[in-house]
CSV table of N, CA and C in Angstrom, one decimal:
chain,number,residue,atom,x,y,z
A,1,MET,N,2.3,-12.4,9.0
A,1,MET,CA,2.7,-12.5,7.5
A,1,MET,C,1.5,-13.8,7.3
A,2,THR,N,0.9,-13.6,6.1
A,2,THR,CA,-0.2,-14.8,5.9
A,2,THR,C,-0.2,-15.3,4.8
A,3,ASP,N,-0.6,-16.3,4.2
A,3,ASP,CA,-1.0,-16.7,3.2
A,3,ASP,C,-2.5,-17.1,2.6
A,4,SER,N,-3.0,-16.4,3.3
A,4,SER,CA,-4.5,-16.4,3.0
A,4,SER,C,-5.0,-16.0,1.7
A,5,ALA,N,-4.3,-15.1,1.3
A,5,ALA,CA,-4.5,-14.8,-0.3
A,5,ALA,C,-2.9,-15.0,-1.1
A,6,SER,N,-3.4,-15.6,-2.4
A,6,SER,CA,-2.0,-15.8,-2.9
A,6,SER,C,-1.7,-14.4,-3.7
A,7,PRO,N,-0.3,-14.1,-3.3
A,7,PRO,CA,0.2,-12.6,-3.7
A,7,PRO,C,0.1,-12.8,-5.6
A,8,THR,N,0.5,-14.0,-5.8
A,8,THR,CA,0.4,-14.1,-7.4
A,8,THR,C,-0.8,-13.7,-8.0
A,9,SER,N,-2.1,-14.1,-7.6
A,9,SER,CA,-3.3,-13.8,-7.8
A,9,SER,C,-3.7,-12.5,-7.9
A,10,LEU,N,-3.1,-11.8,-7.0
A,10,LEU,CA,-3.1,-10.4,-6.7
A,10,LEU,C,-2.5,-9.4,-8.0
A,11,LEU,N,-1.4,-10.1,-8.4
A,11,LEU,CA,-0.5,-9.4,-9.2
A,11,LEU,C,-0.5,-9.9,-10.7
A,12,GLY,N,-1.3,-11.1,-10.7
A,12,GLY,CA,-1.6,-11.9,-12.1
A,12,GLY,C,-0.2,-12.6,-13.0
A,13,ARG,N,0.4,-12.5,-11.9
A,13,ARG,CA,1.7,-13.2,-12.2
A,13,ARG,C,2.7,-13.5,-11.2
A,14,PRO,N,4.0,-14.6,-11.1
A,14,PRO,CA,4.7,-14.8,-10.1
A,14,PRO,C,5.4,-13.6,-10.1
A,15,CYS,N,5.7,-13.2,-9.1
A,15,CYS,CA,7.3,-12.2,-8.7
A,15,CYS,C,8.4,-13.0,-7.9
A,16,ARG,N,9.5,-12.2,-7.9
A,16,ARG,CA,10.7,-13.0,-7.5
A,16,ARG,C,10.8,-12.7,-6.0
A,17,ARG,N,10.1,-11.5,-5.8
A,17,ARG,CA,10.1,-11.8,-4.1
A,17,ARG,C,9.0,-11.1,-3.7
A,18,GLN,N,7.9,-11.6,-2.8
A,18,GLN,CA,6.8,-10.8,-2.4
A,18,GLN,C,6.4,-11.4,-0.8
A,19,ALA,N,5.8,-10.5,-0.5
A,19,ALA,CA,5.5,-10.8,1.0
A,19,ALA,C,3.8,-9.8,1.1
A,20,LEU,N,3.4,-11.2,1.9
A,20,LEU,CA,1.7,-10.3,2.3
A,20,LEU,C,1.6,-10.4,3.5
A,21,LEU,N,1.1,-9.4,4.0
A,21,LEU,CA,0.4,-9.1,5.4
A,21,LEU,C,-0.8,-8.7,5.8
A,22,THR,N,-1.4,-9.2,6.6
A,22,THR,CA,-3.1,-9.0,6.8
A,22,THR,C,-3.0,-8.6,8.2
A,23,LEU,N,-3.6,-7.7,8.6
A,23,LEU,CA,-4.3,-6.9,9.5
A,23,LEU,C,-5.5,-6.4,9.8
A,24,PRO,N,-6.1,-6.5,11.1
A,24,PRO,CA,-7.0,-5.8,11.3
A,24,PRO,C,-7.0,-4.2,10.7
A,25,ALA,N,-8.3,-3.7,10.3
A,25,ALA,CA,-8.3,-2.5,9.6
A,25,ALA,C,-8.5,-1.3,10.8
A,26,GLN,N,-7.5,-1.6,11.6
A,26,GLN,CA,-7.4,-0.4,12.6
A,26,GLN,C,-6.5,0.7,12.7
A,27,GLU,N,-6.1,1.9,13.1
A,27,GLU,CA,-5.1,2.8,12.8
A,27,GLU,C,-4.2,2.2,13.8
A,28,ALA,N,-4.0,1.3,14.9
A,28,ALA,CA,-3.5,1.2,15.5
A,28,ALA,C,-2.4,0.1,14.9
A,29,HIS,N,-2.6,-0.3,13.9
A,29,HIS,CA,-1.7,-1.3,12.9
A,29,HIS,C,-1.3,-0.6,11.9
A,30,VAL,N,-1.4,0.7,11.6
A,30,VAL,CA,-0.5,1.5,10.6
A,30,VAL,C,0.8,1.3,11.1
A,31,SER,N,1.2,1.8,12.0
A,31,SER,CA,2.8,1.5,12.7
A,31,SER,C,3.5,0.2,12.0
A,32,ALA,N,2.5,-1.0,12.6
A,32,ALA,CA,3.1,-2.1,12.3
A,32,ALA,C,3.5,-2.4,10.5
A,33,ALA,N,2.7,-1.9,9.9
A,33,ALA,CA,2.8,-1.8,8.4
A,33,ALA,C,4.0,-1.5,7.9
A,34,ARG,N,4.1,-0.7,8.3
A,34,ARG,CA,5.0,0.3,8.0
A,34,ARG,C,6.6,0.0,8.5
A,35,HIS,N,6.9,-0.6,9.5
A,35,HIS,CA,7.9,-1.4,9.9
A,35,HIS,C,8.2,-2.9,9.1
A,36,PHE,N,6.9,-3.2,9.1
A,36,PHE,CA,7.2,-4.2,8.1
A,36,PHE,C,7.9,-4.2,7.1
A,37,ALA,N,7.2,-3.2,6.2
A,37,ALA,CA,7.5,-2.7,4.9
A,37,ALA,C,9.0,-2.1,5.0
A,38,ALA,N,9.2,-1.3,6.1
A,38,ALA,CA,10.9,-0.8,5.9
A,38,ALA,C,11.8,-1.8,6.2
A,39,ASP,N,11.4,-2.9,7.2
A,39,ASP,CA,12.4,-4.1,7.2
A,39,ASP,C,12.5,-5.1,6.0
A,40,LEU,N,11.5,-5.1,5.4
A,40,LEU,CA,11.6,-6.2,4.6
A,40,LEU,C,12.1,-5.6,3.2
A,41,LEU,N,12.1,-4.1,2.9
A,41,LEU,CA,12.6,-3.8,1.6
A,41,LEU,C,14.2,-3.7,1.9
A,42,GLU,N,14.4,-3.5,3.4
A,42,GLU,CA,16.2,-3.1,3.5
A,42,GLU,C,16.6,-4.8,3.2
A,43,THR,N,15.8,-5.5,3.7
A,43,THR,CA,16.4,-6.9,3.6
A,43,THR,C,16.4,-7.4,1.9
A,44,TRP,N,15.5,-6.6,1.4
A,44,TRP,CA,15.8,-7.2,0.1
A,44,TRP,C,16.4,-6.6,-0.7
A,45,SER,N,17.4,-5.4,0.0
A,45,SER,CA,18.2,-4.7,-0.7
A,45,SER,C,17.7,-3.5,-1.6
A,46,VAL,N,16.6,-3.0,-1.5
A,46,VAL,CA,15.9,-1.8,-2.2
A,46,VAL,C,16.7,-0.7,-1.8
A,47,PRO,N,17.2,0.3,-2.7
A,47,PRO,CA,17.8,1.1,-2.4
A,47,PRO,C,17.2,2.6,-1.5
A,48,ALA,N,18.0,3.1,-0.6
A,48,ALA,CA,17.8,3.9,0.5
A,48,ALA,C,16.6,4.7,-0.2
A,49,GLY,N,16.7,5.6,-0.9
A,49,GLY,CA,15.6,6.4,-1.5
A,49,GLY,C,14.5,5.9,-1.9
A,50,GLU,N,14.6,4.8,-2.8
A,50,GLU,CA,13.6,4.5,-2.9
A,50,GLU,C,12.7,3.7,-1.8
A,51,ARG,N,13.3,2.9,-0.9
A,51,ARG,CA,12.7,2.1,0.0
A,51,ARG,C,12.1,3.6,1.2
A,52,ASP,N,12.7,4.6,1.2
A,52,ASP,CA,12.1,5.7,2.0
A,52,ASP,C,10.7,6.2,1.1
A,53,SER,N,10.9,6.1,0.2
A,53,SER,CA,9.5,6.8,-0.7
A,53,SER,C,8.5,5.8,-0.7
A,54,ALA,N,9.1,4.1,-0.4
A,54,ALA,CA,7.9,3.1,-0.6
A,54,ALA,C,7.2,3.1,0.9
A,55,VAL,N,7.9,3.3,1.7
A,55,VAL,CA,7.7,3.2,2.9
A,55,VAL,C,6.5,4.6,3.6
A,56,LEU,N,6.7,5.7,2.8
A,56,LEU,CA,5.7,6.7,2.7
A,56,LEU,C,4.6,5.9,2.3
A,57,ILE,N,4.6,5.8,1.2
A,57,ILE,CA,3.6,5.2,0.5
A,57,ILE,C,2.6,4.2,1.1
A,58,VAL,N,3.7,3.4,1.8
A,58,VAL,CA,2.9,2.1,2.3
A,58,VAL,C,1.9,3.0,3.3
A,59,ASP,N,2.8,3.7,4.3
A,59,ASP,CA,2.4,4.4,5.3
A,59,ASP,C,0.7,5.4,4.7
A,60,GLU,N,1.1,6.1,3.9
A,60,GLU,CA,-0.3,6.5,3.4
A,60,GLU,C,-1.4,5.8,2.9
A,61,LEU,N,-1.1,4.5,2.2
A,61,LEU,CA,-2.0,3.7,1.7
A,61,LEU,C,-2.9,3.1,3.0
A,62,VAL,N,-2.1,2.3,4.0
A,62,VAL,CA,-2.5,1.6,4.8
A,62,VAL,C,-3.3,2.2,5.9
A,63,ALA,N,-2.9,3.8,6.0
A,63,ALA,CA,-3.2,4.7,6.9
A,63,ALA,C,-5.2,4.7,6.5
A,64,ASN,N,-5.3,5.1,5.1
A,64,ASN,CA,-6.2,5.0,4.2
A,64,ASN,C,-7.4,4.1,4.5
A,65,ALA,N,-6.4,2.5,4.5
A,65,ALA,CA,-7.2,1.4,4.4
A,65,ALA,C,-7.8,1.3,5.9
A,66,ALA,N,-6.7,1.6,7.0
A,66,ALA,CA,-7.4,1.5,8.2
A,66,ALA,C,-8.4,2.5,8.8
A,67,GLN,N,-8.7,3.6,7.9
A,67,GLN,CA,-9.8,4.4,8.4
A,67,GLN,C,-10.8,3.9,7.6
A,68,TYR,N,-11.1,4.0,6.3
A,68,TYR,CA,-11.9,3.2,5.7
A,68,TYR,C,-12.5,2.0,5.4
A,69,GLY,N,-11.4,0.8,6.0
A,69,GLY,CA,-12.1,-0.5,5.9
A,69,GLY,C,-12.7,-0.9,7.1
A,70,HIS,N,-13.6,-1.7,6.9
A,70,HIS,CA,-14.4,-2.3,8.1
A,70,HIS,C,-13.8,-3.7,8.6
A,71,GLU,N,-13.3,-4.0,8.3
A,71,GLU,CA,-12.8,-5.7,9.0
A,71,GLU,C,-11.2,-5.9,9.2
A,72,HIS,N,-10.6,-5.8,7.5
A,72,HIS,CA,-9.1,-5.9,7.5
A,72,HIS,C,-8.6,-5.3,6.6
A,73,MET,N,-7.5,-5.2,6.4
A,73,MET,CA,-6.8,-4.6,5.3
A,73,MET,C,-5.4,-5.6,5.2
A,74,THR,N,-4.9,-5.6,3.9
A,74,THR,CA,-4.0,-6.3,3.3
A,74,THR,C,-3.0,-5.9,2.7
A,75,LEU,N,-1.8,-6.0,2.7
A,75,LEU,CA,-0.5,-5.3,2.4
A,75,LEU,C,0.5,-6.2,1.4
A,76,LEU,N,0.3,-6.2,0.3
A,76,LEU,CA,1.3,-6.9,-0.7
A,76,LEU,C,2.5,-6.1,-1.2
A,77,LEU,N,3.5,-6.6,-0.9
A,77,LEU,CA,4.9,-6.2,-1.2
A,77,LEU,C,5.4,-7.3,-2.6
A,78,ALA,N,5.9,-6.8,-3.7
A,78,ALA,CA,6.0,-7.4,-4.4
A,78,ALA,C,7.4,-7.2,-5.5
A,79,PHE,N,8.8,-7.2,-5.5
A,79,PHE,CA,9.8,-6.6,-5.9
A,79,PHE,C,10.1,-7.7,-7.4
A,80,ASP,N,9.9,-7.4,-8.4
A,80,ASP,CA,10.6,-8.0,-9.5
A,80,ASP,C,11.1,-7.1,-11.0
A,81,HIS,N,12.2,-7.5,-11.3
A,81,HIS,CA,12.8,-6.5,-12.5
A,81,HIS,C,12.8,-5.3,-11.9
A,82,GLU,N,13.3,-4.3,-10.9
A,82,GLU,CA,13.4,-3.2,-10.6
A,82,GLU,C,12.2,-2.5,-10.2
A,83,THR,N,11.1,-3.2,-10.7
A,83,THR,CA,9.9,-2.5,-9.9
A,83,THR,C,9.4,-3.0,-8.5
A,84,LEU,N,8.9,-2.2,-7.7
A,84,LEU,CA,8.2,-2.8,-6.2
A,84,LEU,C,6.9,-2.2,-6.4
A,85,HIS,N,6.0,-3.4,-6.3
A,85,HIS,CA,4.4,-3.4,-6.6
A,85,HIS,C,4.1,-3.3,-5.2
A,86,ILE,N,3.1,-2.2,-4.9
A,86,ILE,CA,2.4,-2.2,-3.5
A,86,ILE,C,1.1,-2.0,-3.6
A,87,VAL,N,0.6,-3.4,-3.2
A,87,VAL,CA,-1.1,-3.2,-3.4
A,87,VAL,C,-1.5,-3.3,-1.7
A,88,VAL,N,-2.7,-2.5,-1.6
A,88,VAL,CA,-3.3,-2.6,-0.2
A,88,VAL,C,-4.4,-2.9,-0.5
A,89,THR,N,-5.4,-3.6,0.2
A,89,THR,CA,-6.7,-4.0,-0.1
A,89,THR,C,-7.4,-3.8,1.3
A,90,ASP,N,-8.4,-3.4,1.2
A,90,ASP,CA,-9.5,-3.3,2.5
A,90,ASP,C,-10.9,-3.7,2.5
A,91,SER,N,-11.6,-3.7,3.4
A,91,SER,CA,-13.1,-4.3,3.1
A,91,SER,C,-14.2,-3.1,3.3
A,92,GLY,N,-13.6,-2.0,2.8
A,92,GLY,CA,-14.3,-0.9,2.6
A,92,GLY,C,-15.1,-0.8,1.5
A,93,ALA,N,-15.8,0.5,1.6
A,93,ALA,CA,-16.9,0.8,0.4
A,93,ALA,C,-15.8,1.9,-0.2
A,94,ALA,N,-16.3,2.4,-1.6
A,94,ALA,CA,-15.7,3.7,-1.9
A,94,ALA,C,-15.4,4.7,-1.1
A,95,VAL,N,-14.5,5.3,-1.4
A,95,VAL,CA,-14.3,6.5,-0.8
A,95,VAL,C,-14.7,8.1,-1.1
A,96,GLU,N,-15.7,8.7,-0.6
A,96,GLU,CA,-16.0,10.2,-1.1
A,96,GLU,C,-14.9,11.2,-1.4
A,97,ARG,N,-14.8,11.6,-2.8
A,97,ARG,CA,-13.7,12.5,-3.2
A,97,ARG,C,-13.7,13.5,-2.3
A,98,HIS,N,-15.2,14.3,-2.4
A,98,HIS,CA,-14.8,15.5,-1.8
A,98,HIS,C,-16.1,15.8,-0.2
A,99,ARG,N,-15.0,16.1,0.8
A,99,ARG,CA,-16.0,16.4,1.8
A,99,ARG,C,-15.8,17.5,2.2
A,100,PRO,N,-17.1,18.4,2.1
A,100,PRO,CA,-17.0,19.5,2.5
A,100,PRO,C,-17.1,20.3,3.7
A,101,ASP,N,-16.9,19.1,4.8
A,101,ASP,CA,-17.0,19.6,6.3
A,101,ASP,C,-15.8,19.4,6.9
A,102,ILE,N,-14.6,19.0,5.7
A,102,ILE,CA,-13.2,18.8,6.2
A,102,ILE,C,-12.2,19.6,5.6
A,103,ALA,N,-11.8,20.3,6.1
A,103,ALA,CA,-11.1,21.6,5.8
A,103,ALA,C,-9.9,21.2,5.0
A,104,PRO,N,-9.9,21.4,3.8
A,104,PRO,CA,-8.8,20.9,2.5
A,104,PRO,C,-7.3,20.9,3.2
A,105,ASP,N,-7.0,21.7,4.2
A,105,ASP,CA,-5.4,21.8,4.5
A,105,ASP,C,-5.5,20.7,6.1
A,106,GLU,N,-6.3,19.8,6.0
A,106,GLU,CA,-6.5,19.4,7.5
A,106,GLU,C,-6.5,17.9,6.6
A,107,HIS,N,-6.9,17.1,5.5
A,107,HIS,CA,-6.9,15.7,5.6
A,107,HIS,C,-6.7,15.7,3.6
A,108,GLY,N,-6.6,14.6,3.2
A,108,GLY,CA,-6.8,14.9,1.5
A,108,GLY,C,-5.9,14.7,1.0
A,109,ARG,N,-4.3,14.7,1.7
A,109,ARG,CA,-3.2,15.0,0.9
A,109,ARG,C,-2.5,13.8,0.5
A,110,GLY,N,-2.9,12.5,1.3
A,110,GLY,CA,-2.1,11.2,0.8
A,110,GLY,C,-2.2,10.6,-0.7
A,111,THR,N,-3.1,10.9,-1.1
A,111,THR,CA,-3.2,10.1,-2.6
A,111,THR,C,-2.6,11.0,-3.6
A,112,GLY,N,-2.3,12.6,-2.9
A,112,GLY,CA,-1.7,13.0,-3.9
A,112,GLY,C,-0.1,12.7,-3.8
A,113,ILE,N,0.1,12.7,-2.2
A,113,ILE,CA,1.4,12.2,-1.8
A,113,ILE,C,2.0,10.7,-2.7
A,114,VAL,N,1.1,10.0,-3.0
A,114,VAL,CA,1.4,8.7,-3.7
A,114,VAL,C,1.3,8.8,-4.9
A,115,GLN,N,0.7,9.2,-5.5
A,115,GLN,CA,0.7,9.7,-7.0
A,115,GLN,C,1.9,10.6,-7.5
A,116,CYS,N,2.4,11.2,-6.4
A,116,CYS,CA,3.6,12.0,-6.6
A,116,CYS,C,5.1,11.1,-6.8
A,117,LEU,N,5.0,10.2,-5.7
A,117,LEU,CA,6.3,9.2,-5.6
A,117,LEU,C,5.9,8.0,-6.6
A,118,ALA,N,4.9,7.5,-6.9
A,118,ALA,CA,4.8,6.6,-7.7
A,118,ALA,C,4.5,6.6,-9.2
A,119,GLN,N,5.4,5.5,-9.7
A,119,GLN,CA,5.3,5.8,-11.3
A,119,GLN,C,3.8,5.6,-11.8
A,120,SER,N,2.8,4.8,-11.1
A,120,SER,CA,1.7,4.6,-11.5
A,120,SER,C,1.0,3.9,-10.2
A,121,THR,N,-0.5,4.5,-10.6
A,121,THR,CA,-1.3,4.4,-8.9
A,121,THR,C,-2.7,4.0,-9.9
A,122,GLU,N,-3.1,3.0,-9.4
A,122,GLU,CA,-4.5,2.5,-9.5
A,122,GLU,C,-5.6,2.2,-8.7
A,123,ILE,N,-6.9,2.8,-8.8
A,123,ILE,CA,-7.6,2.1,-7.4
A,123,ILE,C,-9.0,1.6,-7.9
A,124,ARG,N,-9.4,0.5,-7.5
A,124,ARG,CA,-10.1,-0.3,-8.1
A,124,ARG,C,-11.3,-0.7,-6.8
A,125,GLN,N,-12.7,-0.8,-7.3
A,125,GLN,CA,-13.6,-1.3,-6.0
A,125,GLN,C,-13.6,-2.9,-6.6
A,126,THR,N,-13.4,-3.8,-5.5
A,126,THR,CA,-13.5,-5.1,-5.7
A,126,THR,C,-14.8,-5.4,-5.1
A,127,GLY,N,-15.1,-6.8,-5.4
A,127,GLY,CA,-16.6,-7.3,-4.6
A,127,GLY,C,-16.5,-7.2,-2.9
A,128,SER,N,-15.1,-7.0,-2.7
A,128,SER,CA,-15.0,-7.2,-0.7
A,128,SER,C,-14.4,-6.2,-0.4
A,129,GLY,N,-14.2,-5.1,-1.6
A,129,GLY,CA,-14.1,-4.0,-0.5
A,129,GLY,C,-13.2,-3.0,-1.9
A,130,ARG,N,-11.9,-2.3,-1.3
A,130,ARG,CA,-11.5,-1.9,-2.2
A,130,ARG,C,-9.8,-1.9,-2.1
A,131,GLU,N,-9.4,-1.9,-3.9
A,131,GLU,CA,-7.9,-2.3,-4.0
A,131,GLU,C,-7.2,-1.0,-4.7
A,132,VAL,N,-5.9,-0.7,-3.8
A,132,VAL,CA,-5.1,0.5,-4.3
A,132,VAL,C,-4.0,0.0,-4.7
A,133,ARG,N,-3.3,0.1,-5.6
A,133,ARG,CA,-1.9,-0.3,-6.5
A,133,ARG,C,-0.9,0.9,-6.6
A,134,ALA,N,0.4,0.8,-6.5
A,134,ALA,CA,1.3,1.7,-6.6
A,134,ALA,C,2.5,1.2,-7.2
A,135,CYS,N,3.1,1.6,-8.2
A,135,CYS,CA,4.4,1.1,-8.7
A,135,CYS,C,5.5,2.0,-8.4
A,136,LEU,N,6.6,1.6,-8.4
A,136,LEU,CA,8.0,2.5,-7.9
A,136,LEU,C,8.9,1.4,-8.6
A,137,SER,N,9.5,2.5,-9.4
A,137,SER,CA,11.0,1.9,-10.2
A,137,SER,C,12.0,2.0,-8.9
A,138,CYS,N,12.8,1.1,-9.2
A,138,CYS,CA,14.0,0.9,-8.3
A,138,CYS,C,15.3,0.7,-8.6
A,139,SER,N,16.0,1.4,-8.9
A,139,SER,CA,17.3,1.3,-9.6
A,139,SER,C,18.2,0.6,-8.5
A,140,PRO,N,19.2,-0.4,-9.3
A,140,PRO,CA,19.9,-1.1,-8.4
A,140,PRO,C,21.1,-0.6,-7.8
């Protein structure tokens, strides 16, 4: 975990519980981010069903960041008022939506999975890369 970026500034407001993890943008680190999220969400008492969905969202978003990011990727988890905010940033450029050289049954399902599991998603290009946000309702 690192405090190199302020979680408050990424969400625009303070949250009751938040954690930030910065890793090199490499596929070898996706598992570490997934385990970090699973352990943290269990500590925060996020219900098992929502925790499983959140870990799957983290896995998909961090895998994309590892694949398309150039230097580093950051995972922010913020839990406030029964809403879990998952924010993944990377240092990559915009991702091309349609790649004719890749069969549709081999790649490209990750964002669809995230959109099905999350109550809302947002993708923004930033000055230093890309930011993907997903929000998940978590009942007590």
